[in-house]
Amino acid sequence: MKVLRRADRDPEPLVEAGQGRRRAALAVTVVAVVAGLVAGGVAGARVVGRRPPAAKGAAAAGAWAGPKGAAGPIDQLKGAGVLLFTDAQGRAHAQTADGRDHRVLGQLGELANRPAPDVDVAGSWLAAPPDGRAAELGPDADQVYLRTTDGAAAVGRLADGSVRRLVPAGWRSPLPPRHSADGKLLGVCGYRVGGDPAPAVTEAASWVLDGSGAKLAALPGCLYDVAADGGSALVADPAQGRLAGPVPGGQFLRRLPMGRSDQLTRGLRLWRRDGGFRPVLGFDDVVRLFRTVQPGADPRGLVIVTAVLGPDGRQAVVRIADALAGDDPRTGAEAELLALVDVERGRAEPIPEHLPAWFSLLPTGGLVWTGGAGTATYLPPDRPPQLLRAGIANDGVYAVVPSPDGAWLLLAGASWRFVRADDPSVQVSYPAPGRVATWGPEPGR
């Protein structure tokens, strides 16, 4: 494997300490920022399996009917949390899930409705996000995690509009920064592209930083996710890359050409903050998993393009793609696969979905994904899969976001559709007020 020449270069320091993550541990700092946003909340936590009854007298005079265009039992969203979202002018907003209370948080130019950072074909084979959110707001509603217009992972601040790159000059990032729930660990993947005539990833490296921006580790290969508790990070395993060999370049009818690369991810390991690494998924398992849906797949083209840790760090969802396959769904050939990995036991099984799109792990242990057929499916931890909605492709869904307690799922697109996890027949929707970034708990919850 090619020796990285610049992996030990420090990225620019963070703007400040205190980054957060969209997972369940958002409560403390949200209280400080959006205090006063909500006049009151429903006492007691909502949990999956217990759907509170609709509020009595909802039809009474003066009852909240929800935002304009709302449909469904909007009162059931009371106390479900605060949605942080952005608008086309680059402003960030906070709004309770039921739409009752709203506040403008600040302005950041990088959030404006401008062309998204281009993803070159070489970088797209290195890593892809689990959903289509372009930015994520930390629970303090000031820190913003995003990729700049020139493709660098960065942290911005709404308070002063500043944006700070987190990778060295000349490097790009396939993902925004990944961060722990308490903001004390942050990970960034960077890469460089070369090759003639077809582009290829010539160097891939990652950096793990603490909350102050100090470097804790520089690693070969791409970093995909950071554990919610900040104790570990999911990263590429170079040994598996050497075992599998380089991914050959190719020219496809429906895809842009790509060059040969020995930097794409063939297996995963867990970097541990207390020292050392732990194997997670080897290349032999990557081949085994993919061949359950495409028996004749050429192992040389199988690469890991997405890997996300569950909230408790015990599970991961991994997307495996065949870089040598055509990209025509009419052929019926599987070109991608989602797999659920038991991180502790090192076991992995495929998720039965043709042409997977976006997905999200829930605080309760469940999994939600969208598919190429325009459907959304929920896999509870202890029950068979449940269809949440069909025809969502027409809504332009770009993300599936769970509520802080996992009781609700938000299918975010042209409209925001909220689905009860324990009873998918209960759905609430209204026109999207912006592009969702984060869903946190309401103050005092």
GROMACS .gro file of C-alpha atoms in nm:
model
  445
    1MET     CA    1   0.000   0.000   0.000
    2LYS     CA    2   0.127   0.344  -0.086
    3VAL     CA    3   0.286   0.525   0.210
    4LEU     CA    4   0.099   0.839   0.306
    5ARG     CA    5   0.321   1.143   0.280
    6ARG     CA    6   0.104   1.404   0.451
    7ALA     CA    7  -0.111   1.217   0.700
    8ASP     CA    8   0.080   1.366   0.988
    9ARG     CA    9   0.010   1.725   0.888
   10ASP     CA   10  -0.210   1.898   1.143
   11PRO     CA   11  -0.538   2.042   1.016
   12GLU     CA   12  -0.626   2.392   1.119
   13PRO     CA   13  -0.750   2.413   1.480
   14LEU     CA   14  -1.117   2.411   1.560
   15VAL     CA   15  -1.308   2.729   1.611
   16GLU     CA   16  -1.377   2.637   1.972
   17ALA     CA   17  -1.454   2.345   2.198
   18GLY     CA   18  -1.803   2.214   2.255
   19GLN     CA   19  -1.909   2.032   1.940
   20GLY     CA   20  -2.212   1.809   1.959
   21ARG     CA   21  -2.387   1.536   1.764
   22ARG     CA   22  -2.740   1.466   1.651
   23ARG     CA   23  -2.775   1.160   1.871
   24ALA     CA   24  -2.966   1.124   2.194
   25ALA     CA   25  -2.730   1.312   2.427
   26LEU     CA   26  -2.826   1.660   2.309
   27ALA     CA   27  -3.022   1.786   2.604
   28VAL     CA   28  -2.790   2.001   2.815
   29THR     CA   29  -2.671   2.263   2.570
   30VAL     CA   30  -3.002   2.291   2.387
   31VAL     CA   31  -3.156   2.416   2.709
   32ALA     CA   32  -2.911   2.706   2.724
   33VAL     CA   33  -2.960   2.815   2.364
   34VAL     CA   34  -3.329   2.773   2.305
   35ALA     CA   35  -3.448   2.850   2.656
   36GLY     CA   36  -3.768   3.039   2.625
   37LEU     CA   37  -3.841   2.887   2.284
   38VAL     CA   38  -4.105   2.666   2.435
   39ALA     CA   39  -4.355   2.789   2.690
   40GLY     CA   40  -4.403   2.442   2.828
   41GLY     CA   41  -4.382   2.073   2.747
   42VAL     CA   42  -4.555   1.747   2.817
   43ALA     CA   43  -4.425   1.603   3.142
   44GLY     CA   44  -4.260   1.265   3.123
   45ALA     CA   45  -4.060   1.102   2.845
   46ARG     CA   46  -4.224   0.937   2.549
   47VAL     CA   47  -4.106   0.588   2.480
   48VAL     CA   48  -4.167   0.354   2.191
   49GLY     CA   49  -4.450   0.120   2.274
   50ARG     CA   50  -4.654   0.377   2.463
   51ARG     CA   51  -4.829   0.627   2.242
   52PRO     CA   52  -4.987   0.903   2.450
   53PRO     CA   53  -5.351   0.967   2.369
   54ALA     CA   54  -5.448   1.272   2.173
   55ALA     CA   55  -5.500   1.579   2.388
   56LYS     CA   56  -5.858   1.621   2.502
   57GLY     CA   57  -6.041   1.910   2.358
   58ALA     CA   58  -5.806   1.944   2.062
   59ALA     CA   59  -6.092   2.079   1.860
   60ALA     CA   60  -6.176   2.339   2.120
   61ALA     CA   61  -6.148   2.705   2.036
   62GLY     CA   62  -5.791   2.830   2.050
   63ALA     CA   63  -5.632   2.483   2.016
   64TRP     CA   64  -5.312   2.477   1.813
   65ALA     CA   65  -5.391   2.355   1.460
   66GLY     CA   66  -5.029   2.334   1.350
   67PRO     CA   67  -4.841   2.512   1.072
   68LYS     CA   68  -5.027   2.605   0.755
   69GLY     CA   69  -5.096   2.291   0.554
   70ALA     CA   70  -5.055   2.054   0.850
   71ALA     CA   71  -5.227   1.716   0.834
   72GLY     CA   72  -5.266   1.452   1.104
   73PRO     CA   73  -5.273   1.465   1.486
   74ILE     CA   74  -5.034   1.758   1.527
   75ASP     CA   75  -5.099   1.770   1.903
   76GLN     CA   76  -4.911   1.441   1.944
   77LEU     CA   77  -4.588   1.617   1.843
   78LYS     CA   78  -4.605   1.846   2.145
   79GLY     CA   79  -4.293   1.788   2.353
   80ALA     CA   80  -4.127   1.574   2.082
   81GLY     CA   81  -3.828   1.806   2.044
   82VAL     CA   82  -3.682   2.102   1.858
   83LEU     CA   83  -3.591   2.089   1.488
   84LEU     CA   84  -3.290   2.295   1.383
   85PHE     CA   85  -3.299   2.379   1.014
   86THR     CA   86  -3.155   2.614   0.753
   87ASP     CA   87  -3.309   2.828   0.481
   88ALA     CA   88  -3.204   2.941   0.134
   89GLN     CA   89  -3.056   3.265   0.271
   90GLY     CA   90  -2.809   3.088   0.499
   91ARG     CA   91  -3.000   3.146   0.822
   92ALA     CA   92  -3.040   2.880   1.091
   93HIS     CA   93  -3.373   2.835   1.270
   94ALA     CA   94  -3.515   2.643   1.566
   95GLN     CA   95  -3.874   2.524   1.571
   96THR     CA   96  -4.063   2.283   1.794
   97ALA     CA   97  -4.169   1.967   1.613
   98ASP     CA   98  -4.536   2.069   1.625
   99GLY     CA   99  -4.447   2.405   1.465
  100ARG     CA  100  -4.587   2.606   1.755
  101ASP     CA  101  -4.272   2.802   1.845
  102HIS     CA  102  -4.004   2.934   1.612
  103ARG     CA  103  -3.683   3.132   1.646
  104VAL     CA  104  -3.410   3.253   1.407
  105LEU     CA  105  -3.073   3.148   1.551
  106GLY     CA  106  -2.824   3.326   1.326
  107GLN     CA  107  -2.667   3.367   0.985
  108LEU     CA  108  -2.388   3.174   0.814
  109GLY     CA  109  -2.308   3.235   0.449
  110GLU     CA  110  -2.195   2.877   0.389
  111LEU     CA  111  -2.550   2.761   0.461
  112ALA     CA  112  -2.699   2.967   0.180
  113ASN     CA  113  -2.870   2.803  -0.116
  114ARG     CA  114  -2.567   2.779  -0.341
  115PRO     CA  115  -2.431   2.490  -0.547
  116ALA     CA  116  -2.333   2.201  -0.322
  117PRO     CA  117  -1.966   2.100  -0.306
  118ASP     CA  118  -1.899   1.889  -0.610
  119VAL     CA  119  -1.814   1.526  -0.536
  120ASP     CA  120  -1.561   1.402  -0.788
  121VAL     CA  121  -1.603   1.044  -0.903
  122ALA     CA  122  -1.287   0.932  -0.727
  123GLY     CA  123  -1.391   1.074  -0.390
  124SER     CA  124  -1.741   0.929  -0.417
  125TRP     CA  125  -1.592   0.579  -0.405
  126LEU     CA  126  -1.401   0.663  -0.087
  127ALA     CA  127  -1.695   0.768   0.132
  128ALA     CA  128  -2.056   0.882   0.110
  129PRO     CA  129  -2.283   1.022   0.385
  130PRO     CA  130  -2.574   0.816   0.522
  131ASP     CA  131  -2.819   1.089   0.418
  132GLY     CA  132  -2.839   1.402   0.211
  133ARG     CA  133  -2.810   1.665   0.482
  134ALA     CA  134  -2.559   1.927   0.374
  135ALA     CA  135  -2.498   2.061   0.725
  136GLU     CA  136  -2.554   1.970   1.088
  137LEU     CA  137  -2.599   2.210   1.378
  138GLY     CA  138  -2.452   2.125   1.714
  139PRO     CA  139  -2.688   2.126   2.013
  140ASP     CA  140  -2.555   2.465   2.119
  141ALA     CA  141  -2.716   2.595   1.797
  142ASP     CA  142  -2.397   2.788   1.719
  143GLN     CA  143  -2.151   2.531   1.586
  144VAL     CA  144  -2.222   2.414   1.231
  145TYR     CA  145  -2.061   2.107   1.074
  146LEU     CA  146  -2.042   2.108   0.696
  147ARG     CA  147  -1.832   2.085   0.382
  148THR     CA  148  -1.726   2.413   0.228
  149THR     CA  149  -1.799   2.493  -0.135
  150ASP     CA  150  -1.448   2.379  -0.226
  151GLY     CA  151  -1.509   2.043  -0.058
  152ALA     CA  152  -1.328   2.072   0.277
  153ALA     CA  153  -1.471   1.950   0.608
  154ALA     CA  154  -1.522   2.256   0.826
  155VAL     CA  155  -1.674   2.398   1.143
  156GLY     CA  156  -1.861   2.727   1.132
  157ARG     CA  157  -2.006   2.960   1.394
  158LEU     CA  158  -2.338   3.135   1.366
  159ALA     CA  159  -2.232   3.390   1.627
  160ASP     CA  160  -1.972   3.555   1.403
  161GLY     CA  161  -2.017   3.383   1.064
  162SER     CA  162  -1.668   3.232   1.070
  163VAL     CA  163  -1.579   2.908   0.893
  164ARG     CA  164  -1.265   2.706   0.966
  165ARG     CA  165  -1.131   2.427   0.743
  166LEU     CA  166  -1.028   2.107   0.920
  167VAL     CA  167  -0.811   1.947   0.650
  168PRO     CA  168  -0.479   2.072   0.508
  169ALA     CA  169  -0.469   2.294   0.201
  170GLY     CA  170  -0.507   2.094  -0.117
  171TRP     CA  171  -0.710   1.820   0.050
  172ARG     CA  172  -1.083   1.756   0.010
  173SER     CA  173  -1.330   1.574   0.233
  174PRO     CA  174  -1.602   1.332   0.120
  175LEU     CA  175  -1.794   1.390   0.447
  176PRO     CA  176  -1.864   1.672   0.691
  177PRO     CA  177  -1.690   1.636   1.029
  178ARG     CA  178  -1.812   1.347   1.246
  179HIS     CA  179  -1.844   1.420   1.616
  180SER     CA  180  -1.935   1.273   1.952
  181ALA     CA  181  -2.241   1.369   2.154
  182ASP     CA  182  -2.047   1.566   2.412
  183GLY     CA  183  -1.826   1.742   2.159
  184LYS     CA  184  -1.502   1.604   2.304
  185LEU     CA  185  -1.406   1.397   2.000
  186LEU     CA  186  -1.418   1.490   1.635
  187GLY     CA  187  -1.303   1.301   1.326
  188VAL     CA  188  -1.227   1.418   0.973
  189CYS     CA  189  -1.146   1.229   0.654
  190GLY     CA  190  -0.941   1.390   0.378
  191TYR     CA  191  -0.812   1.282   0.039
  192ARG     CA  192  -0.617   1.396  -0.264
  193VAL     CA  193  -0.687   1.307  -0.624
  194GLY     CA  194  -0.447   1.239  -0.910
  195GLY     CA  195  -0.432   1.020  -1.216
  196ASP     CA  196  -0.433   1.066  -1.589
  197PRO     CA  197  -0.658   1.043  -1.777
  198ALA     CA  198  -0.906   0.912  -1.517
  199PRO     CA  199  -0.902   1.060  -1.162
  200ALA     CA  200  -0.821   0.838  -0.864
  201VAL     CA  201  -0.773   0.878  -0.489
  202THR     CA  202  -0.396   0.886  -0.447
  203GLU     CA  203  -0.389   0.959  -0.073
  204ALA     CA  204  -0.651   0.916   0.200
  205ALA     CA  205  -0.591   1.015   0.560
  206SER     CA  206  -0.788   1.099   0.874
  207TRP     CA  207  -0.744   1.305   1.185
  208VAL     CA  208  -0.898   1.260   1.530
  209LEU     CA  209  -0.921   1.579   1.737
  210ASP     CA  210  -1.028   1.659   2.089
  211GLY     CA  211  -1.278   1.929   2.178
  212SER     CA  212  -1.014   2.201   2.177
  213GLY     CA  213  -0.890   2.109   1.831
  214ALA     CA  214  -0.572   1.933   1.946
  215LYS     CA  215  -0.475   1.632   1.736
  216LEU     CA  216  -0.512   1.295   1.906
  217ALA     CA  217  -0.427   1.073   1.610
  218ALA     CA  218  -0.343   1.077   1.239
  219LEU     CA  219  -0.453   0.761   1.062
  220PRO     CA  220  -0.416   0.613   0.713
  221GLY     CA  221  -0.738   0.574   0.520
  222CYS     CA  222  -1.080   0.731   0.574
  223LEU     CA  223  -1.260   0.790   0.905
  224TYR     CA  224  -1.634   0.718   0.876
  225ASP     CA  225  -1.790   0.782   1.215
  226VAL     CA  226  -1.724   0.872   1.577
  227ALA     CA  227  -1.893   0.694   1.868
  228ALA     CA  228  -2.152   0.894   2.061
  229ASP     CA  229  -1.952   0.855   2.384
  230GLY     CA  230  -1.631   0.975   2.219
  231GLY     CA  231  -1.441   0.660   2.306
  232SER     CA  232  -1.381   0.529   1.956
  233ALA     CA  233  -1.402   0.595   1.583
  234LEU     CA  234  -1.484   0.373   1.286
  235VAL     CA  235  -1.198   0.388   1.037
  236ALA     CA  236  -1.053   0.206   0.736
  237ASP     CA  237  -0.834  -0.099   0.798
  238PRO     CA  238  -0.524  -0.071   0.575
  239ALA     CA  239  -0.439  -0.439   0.629
  240GLN     CA  240  -0.764  -0.538   0.458
  241GLY     CA  241  -0.678  -0.307   0.171
  242ARG     CA  242  -0.347  -0.482   0.122
  243LEU     CA  243  -0.526  -0.818   0.134
  244ALA     CA  244  -0.780  -0.718  -0.131
  245GLY     CA  245  -0.543  -0.526  -0.355
  246PRO     CA  246  -0.610  -0.204  -0.549
  247VAL     CA  247  -0.947  -0.133  -0.703
  248PRO     CA  248  -0.895  -0.135  -1.081
  249GLY     CA  249  -1.002   0.165  -1.281
  250GLY     CA  250  -1.279   0.145  -1.535
  251GLN     CA  251  -1.493   0.310  -1.798
  252PHE     CA  252  -1.868   0.260  -1.770
  253LEU     CA  253  -2.159   0.350  -1.991
  254ARG     CA  254  -2.354   0.528  -1.716
  255ARG     CA  255  -2.073   0.633  -1.480
  256LEU     CA  256  -1.780   0.863  -1.513
  257PRO     CA  257  -1.444   0.689  -1.556
  258MET     CA  258  -1.226   0.632  -1.250
  259GLY     CA  259  -0.862   0.545  -1.210
  260ARG     CA  260  -0.695   0.259  -1.023
  261SER     CA  261  -0.656   0.322  -0.649
  262ASP     CA  262  -0.515   0.139  -0.349
  263GLN     CA  263  -0.670   0.389  -0.105
  264LEU     CA  264  -1.038   0.284  -0.118
  265THR     CA  265  -1.177   0.104   0.187
  266ARG     CA  266  -1.192  -0.277   0.187
  267GLY     CA  267  -1.239  -0.339   0.560
  268LEU     CA  268  -1.307  -0.157   0.888
  269ARG     CA  269  -1.150  -0.135   1.231
  270LEU     CA  270  -1.230   0.056   1.548
  271TRP     CA  271  -0.979   0.313   1.670
  272ARG     CA  272  -0.996   0.328   2.047
  273ARG     CA  273  -0.918   0.642   2.239
  274ASP     CA  274  -0.768   0.442   2.524
  275GLY     CA  275  -0.519   0.287   2.280
  276GLY     CA  276  -0.505   0.039   1.995
  277PHE     CA  277  -0.743  -0.092   1.732
  278ARG     CA  278  -1.010  -0.356   1.710
  279PRO     CA  279  -1.120  -0.540   1.392
  280VAL     CA  280  -1.480  -0.476   1.283
  281LEU     CA  281  -1.530  -0.604   0.927
  282GLY     CA  282  -1.280  -0.790   0.713
  283PHE     CA  283  -1.266  -0.810   0.335
  284ASP     CA  284  -1.367  -1.177   0.335
  285ASP     CA  285  -1.693  -1.077   0.504
  286VAL     CA  286  -1.740  -0.791   0.258
  287VAL     CA  287  -1.722  -1.044  -0.027
  288ARG     CA  288  -1.947  -1.294   0.153
  289LEU     CA  289  -2.213  -1.032   0.224
  290PHE     CA  290  -2.219  -0.891  -0.126
  291ARG     CA  291  -2.237  -1.230  -0.291
  292THR     CA  292  -2.560  -1.305  -0.104
  293VAL     CA  293  -2.728  -1.061  -0.344
  294GLN     CA  294  -2.490  -1.077  -0.640
  295PRO     CA  295  -2.323  -1.421  -0.654
  296GLY     CA  296  -2.106  -1.336  -0.953
  297ALA     CA  297  -1.966  -1.008  -0.816
  298ASP     CA  298  -1.596  -0.951  -0.885
  299PRO     CA  299  -1.425  -0.907  -0.544
  300ARG     CA  300  -1.178  -0.660  -0.693
  301GLY     CA  301  -1.450  -0.396  -0.718
  302LEU     CA  302  -1.612  -0.427  -0.374
  303VAL     CA  303  -1.554  -0.124  -0.154
  304ILE     CA  304  -1.707   0.019   0.166
  305VAL     CA  305  -1.849   0.365   0.097
  306THR     CA  306  -2.053   0.436   0.415
  307ALA     CA  307  -2.020   0.316   0.774
  308VAL     CA  308  -2.219   0.454   1.068
  309LEU     CA  309  -2.210   0.352   1.433
  310GLY     CA  310  -2.530   0.303   1.630
  311PRO     CA  311  -2.599   0.528   1.930
  312ASP     CA  312  -2.464   0.268   2.175
  313GLY     CA  313  -2.165   0.180   1.958
  314ARG     CA  314  -2.255  -0.189   1.950
  315GLN     CA  315  -2.390  -0.191   1.596
  316ALA     CA  316  -2.294  -0.034   1.267
  317VAL     CA  317  -2.462  -0.005   0.930
  318VAL     CA  318  -2.227  -0.043   0.635
  319ARG     CA  319  -2.291   0.031   0.268
  320ILE     CA  320  -2.090  -0.183   0.025
  321ALA     CA  321  -2.073  -0.088  -0.344
  322ASP     CA  322  -1.943  -0.267  -0.652
  323ALA     CA  323  -1.719  -0.016  -0.827
  324LEU     CA  324  -1.699  -0.237  -1.135
  325ALA     CA  325  -2.072  -0.283  -1.182
  326GLY     CA  326  -2.281  -0.089  -1.429
  327ASP     CA  327  -2.525   0.168  -1.296
  328ASP     CA  328  -2.843   0.068  -1.474
  329PRO     CA  329  -3.118  -0.052  -1.235
  330ARG     CA  330  -3.306  -0.199  -1.533
  331THR     CA  331  -3.054  -0.483  -1.551
  332GLY     CA  332  -3.162  -0.610  -1.209
  333ALA     CA  333  -2.800  -0.655  -1.102
  334GLU     CA  334  -2.731  -0.544  -0.746
  335ALA     CA  335  -2.470  -0.269  -0.737
  336GLU     CA  336  -2.496  -0.184  -0.363
  337LEU     CA  337  -2.573  -0.354  -0.035
  338LEU     CA  338  -2.656  -0.245   0.320
  339ALA     CA  339  -2.533  -0.467   0.602
  340LEU     CA  340  -2.593  -0.460   0.977
  341VAL     CA  341  -2.274  -0.532   1.172
  342ASP     CA  342  -2.247  -0.649   1.532
  343VAL     CA  343  -1.938  -0.453   1.633
  344GLU     CA  344  -1.872  -0.649   1.951
  345ARG     CA  345  -1.904  -0.996   1.796
  346GLY     CA  346  -1.777  -0.915   1.448
  347ARG     CA  347  -2.085  -1.060   1.278
  348ALA     CA  348  -2.259  -0.906   0.981
  349GLU     CA  349  -2.578  -0.979   0.789
  350PRO     CA  350  -2.728  -0.813   0.480
  351ILE     CA  351  -3.036  -0.592   0.498
  352PRO     CA  352  -3.286  -0.698   0.230
  353GLU     CA  353  -3.318  -0.382   0.024
  354HIS     CA  354  -3.275  -0.339  -0.351
  355LEU     CA  355  -3.102  -0.012  -0.443
  356PRO     CA  356  -3.071   0.134  -0.088
  357ALA     CA  357  -3.069   0.510  -0.044
  358TRP     CA  358  -3.067   0.692   0.296
  359PHE     CA  359  -3.071   0.532   0.639
  360SER     CA  360  -3.058   0.611   1.010
  361LEU     CA  361  -3.008   0.418   1.334
  362LEU     CA  362  -3.249   0.501   1.617
  363PRO     CA  363  -3.172   0.561   1.987
  364THR     CA  364  -3.399   0.264   2.060
  365GLY     CA  365  -3.187   0.028   1.848
  366GLY     CA  366  -3.408   0.021   1.540
  367LEU     CA  367  -3.307   0.099   1.185
  368VAL     CA  368  -3.483   0.299   0.912
  369TRP     CA  369  -3.394   0.309   0.545
  370THR     CA  370  -3.530   0.432   0.215
  371GLY     CA  371  -3.511   0.233  -0.106
  372GLY     CA  372  -3.495   0.275  -0.481
  373ALA     CA  373  -3.862   0.183  -0.508
  374GLY     CA  374  -3.960   0.505  -0.328
  375THR     CA  375  -4.037   0.341   0.007
  376ALA     CA  376  -3.931   0.393   0.367
  377THR     CA  377  -3.896   0.088   0.595
  378TYR     CA  378  -3.852   0.058   0.970
  379LEU     CA  379  -3.678  -0.242   1.124
  380PRO     CA  380  -3.755  -0.250   1.499
  381PRO     CA  381  -3.502  -0.429   1.720
  382ASP     CA  382  -3.749  -0.703   1.810
  383ARG     CA  383  -4.016  -0.709   1.536
  384PRO     CA  384  -4.041  -0.772   1.160
  385PRO     CA  385  -3.980  -0.479   0.920
  386GLN     CA  386  -4.266  -0.232   0.878
  387LEU     CA  387  -4.343  -0.019   0.573
  388LEU     CA  388  -4.358   0.346   0.678
  389ARG     CA  389  -4.454   0.503   0.348
  390ALA     CA  390  -4.454   0.438  -0.025
  391GLY     CA  391  -4.411   0.701  -0.294
  392ILE     CA  392  -4.169   0.915  -0.095
  393ALA     CA  393  -3.952   0.967  -0.402
  394ASN     CA  394  -4.207   1.223  -0.515
  395ASP     CA  395  -4.150   1.414  -0.189
  396GLY     CA  396  -3.776   1.450  -0.252
  397VAL     CA  397  -3.684   1.280   0.076
  398TYR     CA  398  -3.316   1.342   0.159
  399ALA     CA  399  -3.296   1.228   0.522
  400VAL     CA  400  -3.460   1.009   0.786
  401VAL     CA  401  -3.412   1.172   1.127
  402PRO     CA  402  -3.523   1.011   1.456
  403SER     CA  403  -3.651   1.215   1.748
  404PRO     CA  404  -3.420   1.228   2.052
  405ASP     CA  405  -3.608   0.945   2.224
  406GLY     CA  406  -3.666   0.743   1.907
  407ALA     CA  407  -4.045   0.765   1.936
  408TRP     CA  408  -4.084   0.954   1.606
  409LEU     CA  409  -3.921   0.937   1.265
  410LEU     CA  410  -3.899   1.236   1.035
  411LEU     CA  411  -3.895   1.178   0.659
  412ALA     CA  412  -3.752   1.513   0.549
  413GLY     CA  413  -3.816   1.640   0.199
  414ALA     CA  414  -4.045   1.894   0.034
  415SER     CA  415  -4.274   1.816   0.326
  416TRP     CA  416  -4.185   1.700   0.674
  417ARG     CA  417  -4.362   1.374   0.750
  418PHE     CA  418  -4.348   1.251   1.111
  419VAL     CA  419  -4.418   0.881   1.169
  420ARG     CA  420  -4.472   0.712   1.507
  421ALA     CA  421  -4.215   0.435   1.541
  422ASP     CA  422  -4.448   0.214   1.746
  423ASP     CA  423  -4.750   0.277   1.523
  424PRO     CA  424  -4.663   0.381   1.165
  425SER     CA  425  -5.031   0.444   1.093
  426VAL     CA  426  -4.996   0.764   1.300
  427GLN     CA  427  -4.844   1.027   1.071
  428VAL     CA  428  -4.825   1.405   1.080
  429SER     CA  429  -4.706   1.625   0.796
  430TYR     CA  430  -4.668   1.987   0.695
  431PRO     CA  431  -4.476   2.180   0.426
  432ALA     CA  432  -4.104   2.189   0.507
  433PRO     CA  433  -4.001   2.527   0.654
  434GLY     CA  434  -3.638   2.464   0.545
  435ARG     CA  435  -3.372   2.196   0.521
  436VAL     CA  436  -3.348   1.995   0.841
  437ALA     CA  437  -3.010   1.979   1.016
  438THR     CA  438  -3.063   1.838   1.369
  439TRP     CA  439  -3.342   1.721   1.598
  440GLY     CA  440  -3.281   1.785   1.966
  441PRO     CA  441  -3.489   1.764   2.286
  442GLU     CA  442  -3.694   2.054   2.411
  443PRO     CA  443  -3.567   2.256   2.708
  444GLY     CA  444  -3.611   2.076   3.037
  445ARG     CA  445  -3.664   1.733   2.881
   0.00000   0.00000   0.00000
